[in-house]
Amino acid sequence: MSRRTLLLTPTRCPSGLGTRASATRVTSSLPSSSPLPPWSNSPPACSRRRGLSTTCPLRNADVYSACDLPERTVPRYLQSTKPGSSLLSLHWRRPPRNLLLVLKLYAPDVIESVIKFAKYIRNDYPGVNLVVEPSIATVIRERLPFPIYVSDDRSNIADKVDVIATFGGDGTVLRAASLFKLYGSVPPILSFSMGTLGFLGEWNFVEHKKAWREMYMSGSDVAVAQRAAVPRDNGRDDQHRLLHENGDSPSLEGWERHRGKSLGVQRASRILLRHRLKTNILDREGNSINHEVSDSLASQHKTSIAGTKESSPALRAVNEISVHRGSHPHLAIIDIYQNGHFLTETTADGILISTPTGSTAYSLSAGGPIVHPLVKSLLITPISPCSLSFRSLVLPLDTRVILRMSLKNRGRELDLNIDGMRCAGVSPGMEIHVEGEFVGRAGPGEEWHGGVPCVIRTEDDDPWVGGLNGLLKFNHPFGRESPSD
């Protein structure tokens, strides 16, 4: 006769997260499980029972709507006092609480890294809520034993997300920024290079603990306010007014759990603010149709793209705005105006208007120059023009460029693309107005806004130079190793 022994050791399941009083459970096509509200501090029922095992079976993560998250914490960007520095310092008023994860799809190694990162954040920073898109939630929730949040049509991630972490290549960073293409402010982006290109991916994943700690603790040391000044709209110190003089010193509440992890003033996260382009689309009568394009984008990606209160928001690009002939066999004919003056008519496959960040992307392949991302400029580059004398132009960032679709196109539509993704078709007579996005402060006491803030490694390690040498093999000699090698 067999004998069975009962193990009387009590078992425990993972507890929840947060302190909010209410939340909305997502009841979409995601698999459901018995939910434990993420703000509940009471142990689940299985922790009060005695069973036949010393551990509770791993359950799928509960999924909740991002509309129940606390409001976004907007950081301040302070001009560094280091001589010759053009970078900014990240300064949180309080610890960031809502983290959006954006990752490269169909890459098992990336998913494994995201799972590892999510568990690290949960264990060491339990006050941080993890936000993902619904398609990502269906992939990772089976691997996580704690609650996660999804951006759905009931929430506006522009009002919720404090910081973004990307896992992938440059395309993943661009996709994260494109979620805010209708919005004037992008949260700081902490990018881990796990893709083909690495111009925008600043960190190796092996450094994820260090990278997150430095970003999270930026501003927790009051001494930061004594070493940085509030920037003006032109990027220089605003009469050297110190932050603590404005009575806006950071609150240490919420950082106390991580006391001792602050690495001091010199290790505050540095921000490279990448400029964007603003685009307005006008029909043949001169009326803006931005709202139609933005509504179309929102309906296609209603769970992702951040909304805006503007009635007709401009579309924003990090890399470039392009008009291309698409699948048509005939070349595109486009009239180009600069600050209201006729510049030229081009007959080509298309035309590119790029940022300095985009100068190493499509524009470079089309023969454009390489421009440092801190140079406030925009580039006009033709795509396979029918002229050997049409060279790429570098213009000031505040230049107003108009692309008018010529009537010589004989009624056919051209493709308008933003950062490589088609947004609309433009027909003869329509115009595309492009200018650099304003970056800075609108006036005294106003917050810094505009651009895409990217958390970089260190001020001494210039990622742009590393990208030129490591990725593009800039001026790499033939037949022998370069001097750097």
Tab-separated table of C-alpha atoms in Angstrom:
chain	number	residue	atom	x	y	z
A	1	MET	CA	0.000	0.000	0.000
A	2	SER	CA	1.372	3.384	-0.978
A	3	ARG	CA	1.697	6.265	1.424
A	4	ARG	CA	1.296	9.991	0.632
A	5	THR	CA	2.758	12.729	2.792
A	6	LEU	CA	1.212	16.200	2.929
A	7	LEU	CA	3.639	19.123	2.884
A	8	LEU	CA	2.405	21.687	5.400
A	9	THR	CA	4.676	24.537	4.326
A	10	PRO	CA	2.527	27.526	3.282
A	11	THR	CA	2.965	28.684	-0.300
A	12	ARG	CA	3.034	32.190	-1.680
A	13	CYS	CA	2.218	33.781	-4.985
A	14	PRO	CA	3.638	37.101	-6.197
A	15	SER	CA	1.878	40.087	-4.752
A	16	GLY	CA	0.611	43.045	-6.718
A	17	LEU	CA	1.990	46.420	-7.634
A	18	GLY	CA	1.107	50.018	-6.851
A	19	THR	CA	-1.195	51.918	-4.512
A	20	ARG	CA	-4.016	53.186	-6.695
A	21	ALA	CA	-7.585	52.744	-5.593
A	22	SER	CA	-9.152	51.531	-8.828
A	23	ALA	CA	-8.280	50.198	-12.263
A	24	THR	CA	-9.810	48.860	-15.433
A	25	ARG	CA	-9.193	45.277	-16.445
A	26	VAL	CA	-8.566	44.907	-20.180
A	27	THR	CA	-11.184	42.546	-21.578
A	28	SER	CA	-9.939	42.177	-25.113
A	29	SER	CA	-8.783	39.081	-26.963
A	30	LEU	CA	-5.978	38.626	-24.470
A	31	PRO	CA	-6.267	35.380	-22.480
A	32	SER	CA	-7.877	36.028	-19.134
A	33	SER	CA	-6.917	34.703	-15.738
A	34	SER	CA	-8.237	35.233	-12.265
A	35	PRO	CA	-7.216	38.849	-11.709
A	36	LEU	CA	-5.413	40.183	-8.674
A	37	PRO	CA	-5.685	43.982	-8.692
A	38	PRO	CA	-2.155	45.364	-9.000
A	39	TRP	CA	-2.685	47.779	-6.102
A	40	SER	CA	-3.743	45.066	-3.672
A	41	ASN	CA	-1.387	44.549	-0.728
A	42	SER	CA	-3.189	41.482	0.594
A	43	PRO	CA	-1.699	38.096	-0.358
A	44	PRO	CA	-3.666	35.969	-2.823
A	45	ALA	CA	-5.728	33.034	-1.633
A	46	CYS	CA	-3.058	30.480	-2.473
A	47	SER	CA	-0.735	32.072	0.101
A	48	ARG	CA	-3.204	31.194	2.851
A	49	ARG	CA	-3.648	27.546	1.862
A	50	ARG	CA	-1.664	24.417	2.478
A	51	GLY	CA	-1.056	22.259	-0.545
A	52	LEU	CA	1.059	19.528	-2.051
A	53	SER	CA	3.824	21.862	-3.319
A	54	THR	CA	6.140	24.459	-1.861
A	55	THR	CA	5.574	26.881	-4.756
A	56	CYS	CA	2.499	28.290	-6.423
A	57	PRO	CA	2.185	27.605	-10.166
A	58	LEU	CA	3.292	30.564	-12.280
A	59	ARG	CA	0.245	32.422	-13.557
A	60	ASN	CA	-0.003	34.754	-16.513
A	61	ALA	CA	0.394	38.459	-15.899
A	62	ASP	CA	-2.827	40.391	-15.360
A	63	VAL	CA	-3.325	43.050	-18.021
A	64	TYR	CA	-4.866	46.438	-17.231
A	65	SER	CA	-5.628	49.560	-19.223
A	66	ALA	CA	-3.078	52.362	-19.204
A	67	CYS	CA	-5.914	54.803	-18.508
A	68	ASP	CA	-5.654	53.794	-14.825
A	69	LEU	CA	-2.018	54.831	-14.511
A	70	PRO	CA	-0.985	58.023	-12.705
A	71	GLU	CA	-0.429	61.118	-14.819
A	72	ARG	CA	2.836	61.621	-16.633
A	73	THR	CA	5.831	63.130	-14.879
A	74	VAL	CA	7.538	65.588	-17.229
A	75	PRO	CA	11.277	66.054	-16.531
A	76	ARG	CA	13.323	69.193	-16.934
A	77	TYR	CA	16.337	69.415	-19.211
A	78	LEU	CA	19.139	71.544	-17.848
A	79	GLN	CA	22.057	73.036	-19.698
A	80	SER	CA	25.324	71.450	-18.618
A	81	THR	CA	27.938	73.803	-17.190
A	82	LYS	CA	30.797	71.733	-18.566
A	83	PRO	CA	32.814	73.948	-20.939
A	84	GLY	CA	32.125	73.176	-24.575
A	85	SER	CA	29.220	70.830	-23.830
A	86	SER	CA	26.115	71.012	-26.009
A	87	LEU	CA	24.282	68.276	-24.128
A	88	LEU	CA	21.566	68.625	-21.510
A	89	SER	CA	21.178	67.016	-18.097
A	90	LEU	CA	18.072	65.032	-17.183
A	91	HIS	CA	16.343	66.196	-14.004
A	92	TRP	CA	13.289	64.442	-12.542
A	93	ARG	CA	11.032	66.272	-10.104
A	94	ARG	CA	9.984	62.898	-8.762
A	95	PRO	CA	10.839	59.314	-9.721
A	96	PRO	CA	9.427	58.189	-13.084
A	97	ARG	CA	6.554	55.763	-12.574
A	98	ASN	CA	5.311	54.683	-16.027
A	99	LEU	CA	7.738	52.961	-18.411
A	100	LEU	CA	6.794	52.162	-22.017
A	101	LEU	CA	8.599	49.154	-23.528
A	102	VAL	CA	9.047	49.189	-27.317
A	103	LEU	CA	10.825	46.217	-28.851
A	104	LYS	CA	11.874	44.720	-32.142
A	105	LEU	CA	9.271	42.197	-33.303
A	106	TYR	CA	9.879	38.586	-34.327
A	107	ALA	CA	13.246	38.435	-32.558
A	108	PRO	CA	13.353	35.738	-29.807
A	109	ASP	CA	16.617	37.038	-28.327
A	110	VAL	CA	15.103	40.508	-27.952
A	111	ILE	CA	12.022	39.112	-26.226
A	112	GLU	CA	14.241	37.208	-23.783
A	113	SER	CA	16.092	40.426	-22.962
A	114	VAL	CA	12.824	42.319	-22.454
A	115	ILE	CA	11.578	39.626	-20.063
A	116	LYS	CA	14.834	39.866	-18.111
A	117	PHE	CA	14.634	43.655	-18.014
A	118	ALA	CA	10.979	43.620	-16.922
A	119	LYS	CA	11.718	41.254	-14.048
A	120	TYR	CA	14.654	43.405	-12.974
A	121	ILE	CA	12.473	46.519	-12.906
A	122	ARG	CA	9.773	44.670	-10.973
A	123	ASN	CA	12.178	43.343	-8.349
A	124	ASP	CA	14.355	46.417	-7.814
A	125	TYR	CA	11.941	49.232	-8.736
A	126	PRO	CA	8.461	47.983	-7.744
A	127	GLY	CA	6.991	51.484	-7.996
A	128	VAL	CA	7.506	51.516	-11.778
A	129	ASN	CA	4.580	50.386	-13.949
A	130	LEU	CA	5.344	48.595	-17.220
A	131	VAL	CA	3.347	49.663	-20.287
A	132	VAL	CA	3.269	47.801	-23.610
A	133	GLU	CA	1.167	47.694	-26.742
A	134	PRO	CA	-1.533	44.991	-26.947
A	135	SER	CA	0.376	42.977	-29.542
A	136	ILE	CA	3.379	42.866	-27.212
A	137	ALA	CA	1.246	41.998	-24.187
A	138	THR	CA	0.036	38.803	-25.840
A	139	VAL	CA	3.669	37.725	-26.274
A	140	ILE	CA	5.199	38.534	-22.885
A	141	ARG	CA	2.312	38.136	-20.416
A	142	GLU	CA	2.769	34.367	-20.342
A	143	ARG	CA	6.311	34.914	-19.091
A	144	LEU	CA	5.601	37.502	-16.400
A	145	PRO	CA	3.988	36.778	-13.009
A	146	PHE	CA	3.106	40.407	-12.268
A	147	PRO	CA	0.640	42.945	-13.744
A	148	ILE	CA	1.354	44.941	-16.890
A	149	TYR	CA	-0.541	47.752	-18.604
A	150	VAL	CA	-1.522	48.177	-22.247
A	151	SER	CA	-2.055	51.333	-24.273
A	152	ASP	CA	-5.557	51.091	-25.670
A	153	ASP	CA	-8.159	53.360	-27.235
A	154	ARG	CA	-9.261	54.520	-23.783
A	155	SER	CA	-5.867	55.953	-22.886
A	156	ASN	CA	-3.565	58.595	-24.326
A	157	ILE	CA	0.007	57.518	-23.736
A	158	ALA	CA	1.148	61.126	-24.113
A	159	ASP	CA	-0.523	61.792	-20.756
A	160	LYS	CA	0.788	58.643	-19.082
A	161	VAL	CA	4.277	57.602	-20.186
A	162	ASP	CA	7.207	59.073	-18.250
A	163	VAL	CA	10.060	57.311	-20.047
A	164	ILE	CA	10.549	54.906	-22.969
A	165	ALA	CA	12.943	51.950	-23.216
A	166	THR	CA	13.593	50.514	-26.679
A	167	PHE	CA	15.092	47.133	-27.537
A	168	GLY	CA	16.201	46.795	-31.143
A	169	GLY	CA	17.870	48.814	-33.881
A	170	ASP	CA	17.395	52.324	-35.183
A	171	GLY	CA	14.008	51.374	-36.612
A	172	THR	CA	12.756	50.542	-33.114
A	173	VAL	CA	13.828	53.953	-31.809
A	174	LEU	CA	12.128	55.646	-34.747
A	175	ARG	CA	8.980	53.661	-34.120
A	176	ALA	CA	8.958	54.708	-30.461
A	177	ALA	CA	9.316	58.362	-31.469
A	178	SER	CA	6.652	57.950	-34.175
A	179	LEU	CA	4.094	57.089	-31.492
A	180	PHE	CA	4.319	60.793	-30.622
A	181	LYS	CA	4.328	62.140	-34.201
A	182	LEU	CA	1.132	64.089	-33.470
A	183	TYR	CA	2.405	65.361	-30.130
A	184	GLY	CA	4.874	68.134	-29.329
A	185	SER	CA	6.651	66.397	-26.464
A	186	VAL	CA	8.394	63.005	-26.422
A	187	PRO	CA	9.415	61.280	-23.161
A	188	PRO	CA	13.127	60.487	-22.686
A	189	ILE	CA	14.191	57.431	-24.700
A	190	LEU	CA	16.605	54.893	-23.212
A	191	SER	CA	17.674	52.782	-26.186
A	192	PHE	CA	19.420	49.401	-26.120
A	193	SER	CA	21.152	48.477	-29.370
A	194	MET	CA	19.940	45.022	-30.395
A	195	GLY	CA	19.417	45.439	-34.122
A	196	THR	CA	21.226	45.798	-37.434
A	197	LEU	CA	22.179	49.467	-37.117
A	198	GLY	CA	23.215	51.307	-34.003
A	199	PHE	CA	23.316	55.038	-34.696
A	200	LEU	CA	20.404	55.668	-32.339
A	201	GLY	CA	20.923	52.746	-29.944
A	202	GLU	CA	23.219	54.076	-27.260
A	203	TRP	CA	23.505	51.219	-24.767
A	204	ASN	CA	24.464	47.560	-24.857
A	205	PHE	CA	21.958	45.393	-23.018
A	206	VAL	CA	24.646	44.030	-20.680
A	207	GLU	CA	24.638	47.529	-19.170
A	208	HIS	CA	20.873	47.674	-18.609
A	209	LYS	CA	21.116	47.919	-14.809
A	210	LYS	CA	23.604	50.772	-14.941
A	211	ALA	CA	21.720	52.563	-17.715
A	212	TRP	CA	18.379	52.385	-15.906
A	213	ARG	CA	19.840	53.344	-12.516
A	214	GLU	CA	21.525	56.459	-13.881
A	215	MET	CA	18.402	57.532	-15.757
A	216	TYR	CA	16.058	56.795	-12.837
A	217	MET	CA	18.193	58.589	-10.249
A	218	SER	CA	18.861	61.709	-12.346
A	219	GLY	CA	17.705	64.642	-10.251
A	220	SER	CA	17.543	62.714	-6.983
A	221	ASP	CA	20.708	64.481	-5.807
A	222	VAL	CA	19.882	68.088	-4.892
A	223	ALA	CA	23.436	68.986	-5.853
A	224	VAL	CA	22.431	68.607	-9.484
A	225	ALA	CA	20.483	71.840	-9.166
A	226	GLN	CA	23.624	73.591	-8.032
A	227	ARG	CA	25.578	72.599	-11.148
A	228	ALA	CA	23.096	73.195	-13.945
A	229	ALA	CA	21.192	76.163	-15.260
A	230	VAL	CA	17.844	76.475	-16.998
A	231	PRO	CA	18.360	76.745	-20.802
A	232	ARG	CA	16.919	79.429	-23.002
A	233	ASP	CA	15.260	78.692	-26.303
A	234	ASN	CA	18.602	79.184	-28.056
A	235	GLY	CA	20.170	76.449	-25.923
A	236	ARG	CA	22.404	78.727	-23.834
A	237	ASP	CA	22.207	79.516	-20.131
A	238	ASP	CA	19.352	81.872	-19.285
A	239	GLN	CA	21.339	84.515	-17.402
A	240	HIS	CA	22.843	81.638	-15.383
A	241	ARG	CA	19.751	81.280	-13.248
A	242	LEU	CA	20.126	78.190	-11.113
A	243	LEU	CA	17.313	75.771	-10.621
A	244	HIS	CA	17.248	76.047	-6.840
A	245	GLU	CA	16.683	79.798	-7.138
A	246	ASN	CA	13.289	79.048	-8.666
A	247	GLY	CA	12.292	76.993	-5.639
A	248	ASP	CA	11.974	73.873	-7.799
A	249	SER	CA	14.329	71.569	-5.945
A	250	PRO	CA	13.554	67.846	-6.331
A	251	SER	CA	11.635	65.889	-3.747
A	252	LEU	CA	13.493	62.860	-2.400
A	253	GLU	CA	10.263	61.059	-1.608
A	254	GLY	CA	10.131	57.885	-3.679
A	255	TRP	CA	13.905	57.682	-4.061
A	256	GLU	CA	14.438	56.719	-0.432
A	257	ARG	CA	14.086	53.042	-1.301
A	258	HIS	CA	17.160	53.425	-3.498
A	259	ARG	CA	19.208	55.478	-1.058
A	260	GLY	CA	22.883	55.060	-1.865
A	261	LYS	CA	22.305	54.394	-5.580
A	262	SER	CA	22.588	58.062	-6.541
A	263	LEU	CA	25.889	58.373	-8.355
A	264	GLY	CA	26.306	62.087	-7.820
A	265	VAL	CA	26.299	65.159	-10.004
A	266	GLN	CA	28.867	63.941	-12.518
A	267	ARG	CA	26.857	60.797	-13.345
A	268	ALA	CA	23.536	62.474	-14.092
A	269	SER	CA	22.129	61.217	-17.387
A	270	ARG	CA	23.097	63.265	-20.411
A	271	ILE	CA	20.492	64.052	-23.033
A	272	LEU	CA	21.044	64.468	-26.751
A	273	LEU	CA	18.028	66.385	-28.005
A	274	ARG	CA	17.353	65.397	-31.600
A	275	HIS	CA	15.412	67.876	-33.714
A	276	ARG	CA	12.271	66.971	-35.639
A	277	LEU	CA	10.532	68.320	-38.701
A	278	LYS	CA	6.936	69.551	-38.739
A	279	THR	CA	4.761	68.865	-41.766
A	280	ASN	CA	1.469	70.438	-42.830
A	281	ILE	CA	-0.475	69.135	-45.827
A	282	LEU	CA	-2.663	71.493	-47.870
A	283	ASP	CA	-5.177	70.597	-50.547
A	284	ARG	CA	-5.502	72.386	-53.912
A	285	GLU	CA	-7.620	75.130	-52.319
A	286	GLY	CA	-4.982	75.798	-49.664
A	287	ASN	CA	-6.908	74.199	-46.786
A	288	SER	CA	-5.062	72.092	-44.223
A	289	ILE	CA	-5.969	68.409	-44.282
A	290	ASN	CA	-3.732	67.434	-41.370
A	291	HIS	CA	-6.767	66.394	-39.361
A	292	GLU	CA	-7.800	63.911	-42.035
A	293	VAL	CA	-4.337	62.360	-42.133
A	294	SER	CA	-4.014	62.292	-38.337
A	295	ASP	CA	-7.472	60.758	-37.957
A	296	SER	CA	-6.497	58.094	-40.471
A	297	LEU	CA	-3.272	57.372	-38.585
A	298	ALA	CA	-5.086	57.246	-35.262
A	299	SER	CA	-7.700	54.830	-36.617
A	300	GLN	CA	-5.004	52.563	-38.014
A	301	HIS	CA	-2.975	52.619	-34.812
A	302	LYS	CA	-5.557	53.616	-32.225
A	303	THR	CA	-3.814	51.660	-29.470
A	304	SER	CA	-0.428	53.280	-30.049
A	305	ILE	CA	-0.194	56.814	-31.414
A	306	ALA	CA	-0.519	59.527	-28.795
A	307	GLY	CA	-3.395	61.885	-29.412
A	308	THR	CA	-3.421	65.656	-29.153
A	309	LYS	CA	-5.900	68.391	-28.350
A	310	GLU	CA	-4.957	70.316	-31.494
A	311	SER	CA	-7.705	70.400	-34.114
A	312	SER	CA	-5.239	69.912	-36.973
A	313	PRO	CA	-1.908	68.738	-35.532
A	314	ALA	CA	1.261	68.850	-37.583
A	315	LEU	CA	2.973	65.562	-38.411
A	316	ARG	CA	6.502	65.244	-37.041
A	317	ALA	CA	9.498	63.338	-38.374
A	318	VAL	CA	12.769	62.350	-36.705
A	319	ASN	CA	14.605	61.202	-39.838
A	320	GLU	CA	12.980	62.579	-42.957
A	321	ILE	CA	9.903	63.476	-44.935
A	322	SER	CA	9.865	62.126	-48.465
A	323	VAL	CA	7.671	62.420	-51.533
A	324	HIS	CA	8.170	59.519	-53.932
A	325	ARG	CA	6.670	58.402	-57.230
A	326	GLY	CA	5.864	55.041	-55.651
A	327	SER	CA	4.829	52.302	-58.077
A	328	HIS	CA	4.256	54.703	-60.983
A	329	PRO	CA	6.685	54.274	-63.906
A	330	HIS	CA	6.930	58.027	-64.569
A	331	LEU	CA	9.180	60.335	-62.581
A	332	ALA	CA	7.746	62.779	-60.058
A	333	ILE	CA	7.730	66.501	-60.854
A	334	ILE	CA	7.852	68.725	-57.775
A	335	ASP	CA	8.252	72.507	-57.386
A	336	ILE	CA	10.387	73.535	-54.397
A	337	TYR	CA	10.045	76.872	-52.576
A	338	GLN	CA	12.351	78.191	-49.860
A	339	ASN	CA	10.951	80.873	-47.506
A	340	GLY	CA	8.338	81.762	-50.113
A	341	HIS	CA	10.781	82.049	-53.007
A	342	PHE	CA	10.780	79.629	-55.920
A	343	LEU	CA	13.941	77.500	-55.750
A	344	THR	CA	13.698	74.881	-58.464
A	345	GLU	CA	11.575	72.308	-60.230
A	346	THR	CA	12.848	68.777	-59.869
A	347	THR	CA	12.164	65.770	-62.031
A	348	ALA	CA	13.237	62.748	-60.038
A	349	ASP	CA	12.124	59.612	-58.257
A	350	GLY	CA	11.314	61.895	-55.361
A	351	ILE	CA	12.576	64.461	-52.879
A	352	LEU	CA	13.790	64.173	-49.274
A	353	ILE	CA	13.739	66.748	-46.489
A	354	SER	CA	15.848	65.389	-43.662
A	355	THR	CA	16.997	66.261	-40.166
A	356	PRO	CA	20.654	65.935	-39.141
A	357	THR	CA	19.676	62.659	-37.474
A	358	GLY	CA	18.291	61.467	-40.812
A	359	SER	CA	21.406	62.559	-42.681
A	360	THR	CA	22.891	59.085	-42.092
A	361	ALA	CA	19.717	57.331	-43.264
A	362	TYR	CA	17.853	57.611	-46.586
A	363	SER	CA	19.464	60.968	-47.369
A	364	LEU	CA	22.956	59.473	-47.173
A	365	SER	CA	21.977	56.669	-49.558
A	366	ALA	CA	20.645	59.322	-51.960
A	367	GLY	CA	23.985	61.159	-51.919
A	368	GLY	CA	23.376	63.699	-49.148
A	369	PRO	CA	26.004	64.969	-46.678
A	370	ILE	CA	26.597	63.731	-43.136
A	371	VAL	CA	25.536	66.324	-40.542
A	372	HIS	CA	26.089	66.190	-36.783
A	373	PRO	CA	22.759	65.846	-34.880
A	374	LEU	CA	23.410	69.012	-32.860
A	375	VAL	CA	23.614	71.189	-35.970
A	376	LYS	CA	20.286	73.018	-36.235
A	377	SER	CA	19.580	72.443	-39.904
A	378	LEU	CA	17.467	70.622	-42.452
A	379	LEU	CA	18.580	68.982	-45.694
A	380	ILE	CA	16.971	68.905	-49.133
A	381	THR	CA	18.151	65.877	-51.106
A	382	PRO	CA	16.823	64.704	-54.484
A	383	ILE	CA	16.235	60.994	-55.105
A	384	SER	CA	17.775	59.979	-58.451
A	385	PRO	CA	17.207	63.345	-60.191
A	386	CYS	CA	17.387	63.853	-63.940
A	387	SER	CA	20.134	66.418	-63.449
A	388	LEU	CA	23.777	66.145	-62.439
A	389	SER	CA	23.749	69.675	-61.007
A	390	PHE	CA	21.041	69.130	-58.356
A	391	ARG	CA	23.087	68.652	-55.198
A	392	SER	CA	21.882	68.267	-51.639
A	393	LEU	CA	21.318	71.543	-49.750
A	394	VAL	CA	21.830	72.254	-46.043
A	395	LEU	CA	19.546	75.041	-44.767
A	396	PRO	CA	18.846	76.608	-41.352
A	397	LEU	CA	16.384	74.701	-39.202
A	398	ASP	CA	13.811	77.502	-39.255
A	399	THR	CA	13.699	77.552	-43.071
A	400	ARG	CA	10.192	77.108	-44.455
A	401	VAL	CA	10.198	74.669	-47.363
A	402	ILE	CA	7.175	74.116	-49.609
A	403	LEU	CA	6.867	71.130	-51.919
A	404	ARG	CA	4.158	71.733	-54.533
A	405	MET	CA	2.998	68.789	-56.612
A	406	SER	CA	3.247	69.981	-60.205
A	407	LEU	CA	0.274	69.751	-62.530
A	408	LYS	CA	2.657	68.065	-64.965
A	409	ASN	CA	2.195	64.878	-62.935
A	410	ARG	CA	-1.016	64.411	-64.949
A	411	GLY	CA	-3.345	63.556	-62.092
A	412	ARG	CA	-1.390	60.765	-60.461
A	413	GLU	CA	-0.811	60.646	-56.731
A	414	LEU	CA	2.634	60.621	-55.141
A	415	ASP	CA	3.417	58.904	-51.859
A	416	LEU	CA	4.064	61.031	-48.769
A	417	ASN	CA	6.229	59.133	-46.285
A	418	ILE	CA	7.310	60.104	-42.786
A	419	ASP	CA	10.282	58.217	-41.381
A	420	GLY	CA	9.833	55.556	-44.044
A	421	MET	CA	6.122	54.936	-43.458
A	422	ARG	CA	3.449	56.047	-45.939
A	423	CYS	CA	1.036	58.578	-44.443
A	424	ALA	CA	-0.957	59.858	-47.391
A	425	GLY	CA	-1.173	60.286	-51.138
A	426	VAL	CA	-0.656	63.783	-52.564
A	427	SER	CA	-2.113	64.760	-55.937
A	428	PRO	CA	-1.198	67.598	-58.346
A	429	GLY	CA	-1.804	71.046	-56.901
A	430	MET	CA	-1.406	69.955	-53.286
A	431	GLU	CA	1.365	71.373	-51.106
A	432	ILE	CA	3.508	70.040	-48.284
A	433	HIS	CA	4.855	72.669	-45.880
A	434	VAL	CA	7.917	71.634	-43.875
A	435	GLU	CA	9.897	73.455	-41.208
A	436	GLY	CA	12.004	72.606	-38.186
A	437	GLU	CA	10.169	72.037	-34.926
A	438	PHE	CA	10.717	74.702	-32.278
A	439	VAL	CA	12.873	73.403	-29.445
A	440	GLY	CA	13.326	75.359	-26.240
A	441	ARG	CA	11.218	77.485	-23.926
A	442	ALA	CA	8.486	79.774	-25.204
A	443	GLY	CA	9.209	82.331	-22.458
A	444	PRO	CA	10.532	82.868	-18.931
A	445	GLY	CA	9.285	80.203	-16.575
A	446	GLU	CA	8.058	77.982	-19.396
A	447	GLU	CA	9.072	74.341	-19.642
A	448	TRP	CA	11.527	73.024	-22.206
A	449	HIS	CA	9.687	71.254	-25.008
A	450	GLY	CA	10.151	69.901	-28.500
A	451	GLY	CA	12.607	67.429	-29.986
A	452	VAL	CA	13.343	63.827	-29.097
A	453	PRO	CA	15.414	63.481	-25.896
A	454	CYS	CA	17.769	60.483	-26.102
A	455	VAL	CA	19.669	59.256	-23.040
A	456	ILE	CA	23.293	58.784	-24.083
A	457	ARG	CA	26.087	56.853	-22.381
A	458	THR	CA	28.615	59.465	-21.344
A	459	GLU	CA	29.641	62.878	-22.529
A	460	ASP	CA	33.158	61.680	-23.354
A	461	ASP	CA	31.930	58.808	-25.554
A	462	ASP	CA	30.505	60.499	-28.658
A	463	PRO	CA	28.087	57.978	-30.234
A	464	TRP	CA	28.061	59.941	-33.496
A	465	VAL	CA	31.803	59.500	-34.012
A	466	GLY	CA	31.528	55.857	-33.006
A	467	GLY	CA	28.757	55.358	-35.544
A	468	LEU	CA	30.783	56.903	-38.347
A	469	ASN	CA	33.811	54.770	-37.637
A	470	GLY	CA	32.164	51.552	-36.505
A	471	LEU	CA	29.086	51.394	-38.746
A	472	LEU	CA	29.874	53.433	-41.837
A	473	LYS	CA	33.622	52.670	-41.817
A	474	PHE	CA	34.188	56.373	-42.466
A	475	ASN	CA	37.374	56.991	-44.510
A	476	HIS	CA	38.342	53.358	-44.058
A	477	PRO	CA	41.478	52.773	-46.157
A	478	PHE	CA	41.729	50.108	-48.820
A	479	GLY	CA	43.921	47.052	-48.284
A	480	ARG	CA	44.887	47.712	-44.674
A	481	GLU	CA	43.393	48.315	-41.240
A	482	SER	CA	42.396	51.822	-40.241
A	483	PRO	CA	44.559	53.653	-37.632
A	484	SER	CA	41.827	53.223	-34.992
A	485	ASP	CA	41.921	49.449	-35.470
